[in-house]
Coordinates of C-alpha atoms in Angstrom, one line a residue:
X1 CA -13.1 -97.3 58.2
X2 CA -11.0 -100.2 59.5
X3 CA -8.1 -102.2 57.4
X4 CA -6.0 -104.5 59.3
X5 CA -4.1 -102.3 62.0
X6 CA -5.6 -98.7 61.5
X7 CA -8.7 -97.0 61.9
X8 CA -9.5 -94.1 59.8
X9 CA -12.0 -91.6 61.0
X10 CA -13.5 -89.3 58.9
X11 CA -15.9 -86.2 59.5
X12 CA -19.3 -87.2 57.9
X13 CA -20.5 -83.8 56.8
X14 CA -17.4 -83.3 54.8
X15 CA -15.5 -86.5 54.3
X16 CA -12.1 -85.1 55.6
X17 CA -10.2 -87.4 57.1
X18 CA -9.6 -86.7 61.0
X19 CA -7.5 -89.3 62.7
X20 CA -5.8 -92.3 62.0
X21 CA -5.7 -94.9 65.1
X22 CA -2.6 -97.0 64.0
X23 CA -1.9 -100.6 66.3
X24 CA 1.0 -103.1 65.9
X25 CA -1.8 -106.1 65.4
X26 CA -5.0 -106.6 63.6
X27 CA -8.0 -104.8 64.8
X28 CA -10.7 -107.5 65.8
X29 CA -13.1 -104.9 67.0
X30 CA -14.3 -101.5 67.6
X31 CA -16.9 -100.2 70.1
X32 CA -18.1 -96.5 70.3
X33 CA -18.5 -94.8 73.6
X34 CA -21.9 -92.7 74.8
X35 CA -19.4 -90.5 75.5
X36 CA -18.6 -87.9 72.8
X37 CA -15.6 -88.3 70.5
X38 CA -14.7 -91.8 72.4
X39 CA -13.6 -95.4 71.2
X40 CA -12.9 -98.5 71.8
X41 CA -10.8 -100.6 69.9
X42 CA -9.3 -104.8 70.2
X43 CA -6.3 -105.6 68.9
X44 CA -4.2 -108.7 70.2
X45 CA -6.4 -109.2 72.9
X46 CA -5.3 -105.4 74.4
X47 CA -8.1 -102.8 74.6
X48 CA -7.2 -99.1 74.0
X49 CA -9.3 -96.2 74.4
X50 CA -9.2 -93.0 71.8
X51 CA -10.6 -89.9 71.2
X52 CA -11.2 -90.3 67.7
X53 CA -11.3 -86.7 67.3
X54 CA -7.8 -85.8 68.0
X55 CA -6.2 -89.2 67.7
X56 CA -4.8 -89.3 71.2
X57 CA -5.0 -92.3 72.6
X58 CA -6.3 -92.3 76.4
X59 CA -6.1 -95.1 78.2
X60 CA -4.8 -98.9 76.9
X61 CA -5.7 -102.4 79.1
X62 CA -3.1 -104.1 77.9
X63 CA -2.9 -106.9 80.6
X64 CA -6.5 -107.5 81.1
X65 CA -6.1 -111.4 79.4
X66 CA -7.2 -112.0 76.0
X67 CA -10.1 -109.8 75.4
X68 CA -12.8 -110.7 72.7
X69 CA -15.2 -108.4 73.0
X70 CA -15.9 -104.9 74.8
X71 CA -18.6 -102.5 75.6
X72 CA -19.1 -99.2 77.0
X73 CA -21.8 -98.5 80.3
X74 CA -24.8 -96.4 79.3
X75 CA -22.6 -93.6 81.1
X76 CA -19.2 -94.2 79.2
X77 CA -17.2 -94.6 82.7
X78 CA -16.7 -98.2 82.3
X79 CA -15.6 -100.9 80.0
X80 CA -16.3 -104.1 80.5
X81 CA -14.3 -107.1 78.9
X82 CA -15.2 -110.3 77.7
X83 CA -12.0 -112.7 77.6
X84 CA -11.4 -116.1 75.9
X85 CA -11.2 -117.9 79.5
X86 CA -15.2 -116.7 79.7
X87 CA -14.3 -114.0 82.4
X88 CA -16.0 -110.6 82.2
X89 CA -14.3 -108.0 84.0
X90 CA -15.7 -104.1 84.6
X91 CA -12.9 -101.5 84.4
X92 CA -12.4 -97.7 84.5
X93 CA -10.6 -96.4 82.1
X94 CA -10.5 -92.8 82.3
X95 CA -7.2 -91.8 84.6
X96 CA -8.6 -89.3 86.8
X97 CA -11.6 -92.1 88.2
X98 CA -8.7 -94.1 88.7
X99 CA -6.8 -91.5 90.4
X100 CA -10.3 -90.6 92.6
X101 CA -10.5 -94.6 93.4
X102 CA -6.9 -95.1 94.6
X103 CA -7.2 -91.6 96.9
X104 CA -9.8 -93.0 98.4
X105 CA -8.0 -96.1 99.2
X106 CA -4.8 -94.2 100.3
X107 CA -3.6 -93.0 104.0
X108 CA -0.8 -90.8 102.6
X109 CA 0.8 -89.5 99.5
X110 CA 3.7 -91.4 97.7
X111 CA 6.6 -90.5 99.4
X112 CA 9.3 -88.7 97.3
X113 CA 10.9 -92.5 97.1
X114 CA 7.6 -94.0 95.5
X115 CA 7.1 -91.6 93.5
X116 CA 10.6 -91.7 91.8
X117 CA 10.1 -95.5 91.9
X118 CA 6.8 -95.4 90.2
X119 CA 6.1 -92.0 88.2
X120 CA 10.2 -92.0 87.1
X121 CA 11.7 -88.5 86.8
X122 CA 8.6 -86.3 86.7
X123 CA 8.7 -83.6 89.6
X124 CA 7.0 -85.0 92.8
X125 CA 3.8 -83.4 93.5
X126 CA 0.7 -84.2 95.6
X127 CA -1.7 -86.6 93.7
X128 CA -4.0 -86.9 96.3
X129 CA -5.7 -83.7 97.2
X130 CA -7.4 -84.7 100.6
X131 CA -4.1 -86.4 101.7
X132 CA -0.7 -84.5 102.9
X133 CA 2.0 -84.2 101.1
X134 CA 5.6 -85.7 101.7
X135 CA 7.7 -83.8 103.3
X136 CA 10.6 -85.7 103.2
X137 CA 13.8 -86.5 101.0

C-alpha cells in the first residue's frame, strides 16, 4: 500500500503488517524485483532498493539524475533507469557485484590512507580478496 512518502507491506495470508519503507519525498513509483523479498521504489528522482521483508533498505541511487521510471533484469542483478533527459542507464545495485566489479578493476588494496579517506573510522581490512593487503601506516 502506498500514501505519499511510505510504503506499507503487508503479509497476504494474514494481513499483518511487515514493514513500513518511509522516504522524505512523494513516492512516484514502485517496481518489484524477480528476486525474492526485493523493491524498487522512486521518490524525488532517487531510486532506493528494499527488502520489503525486513525493512532494510539496501542500496539508494541517489545521484543517478532525475529518474522516472525503473525496472528490474529478468535476473534481479540490475536496474535500469529511465531519466527526464531520455537517458537510460543499467546499474548494479547489490554492494557485493559492486565490490566484485571494482576488484577486478583494482591493482592493489586501498592503502590504510584511502581507506580512512573513503570508508572513515571503520578498521582497515582487505576488500579485495585476490589483491594484497597494505602493509603500511
Amino acid at each position: 500500500f502506498v500514501r505519499d512518502t511510505q510504503v506499507s507491506v503487508f503479509d497476504l495470508p494474514t494481513g499483518k503488517l511487515r514493514a513500513v519503507l518511509n522516504h522524505e519525498q512523494e513516492i512516484r513509483g514502485i517496481r518489484a524485483s524477480p528476486e525474492r523479498n526485493i523493491l524498487a521504489t522512486l521518490a524525488g528522482g532517487a531510486v532506493y532498493v528494499w527488502n520489503y521483508s525486513t525493512g532494510q533498505l539496501l542500496s539508494q541511487l541517489t545521484d543517478a539524475g532525475y529518474v522516472r521510471d525503473i525496472r528490474f533484469s529478468v535476473d534481479g542483478r540490475y536496474l535500469f533507469t529511465g531519466s527526464h533527459d531520455h537517458t537510460a542507464v543499467l546499474w548494479l545495485w547489490k554492494t557485493e557485484d559492486l565490490r566484485d566489479e571494482a576488484c577486478k578493476r583494482l591493482s592493489y588494496n586501498l592503502t590504510a590512507a584511502e581507506w580512512s579517506r573513503y570508508v572513515g573510522n571503520t578498521s582497515y581490512r582487505k576488500t579485495c580478496p585476490n589483491l594484497a593487503a597494505d602493509t603500511k601506516n
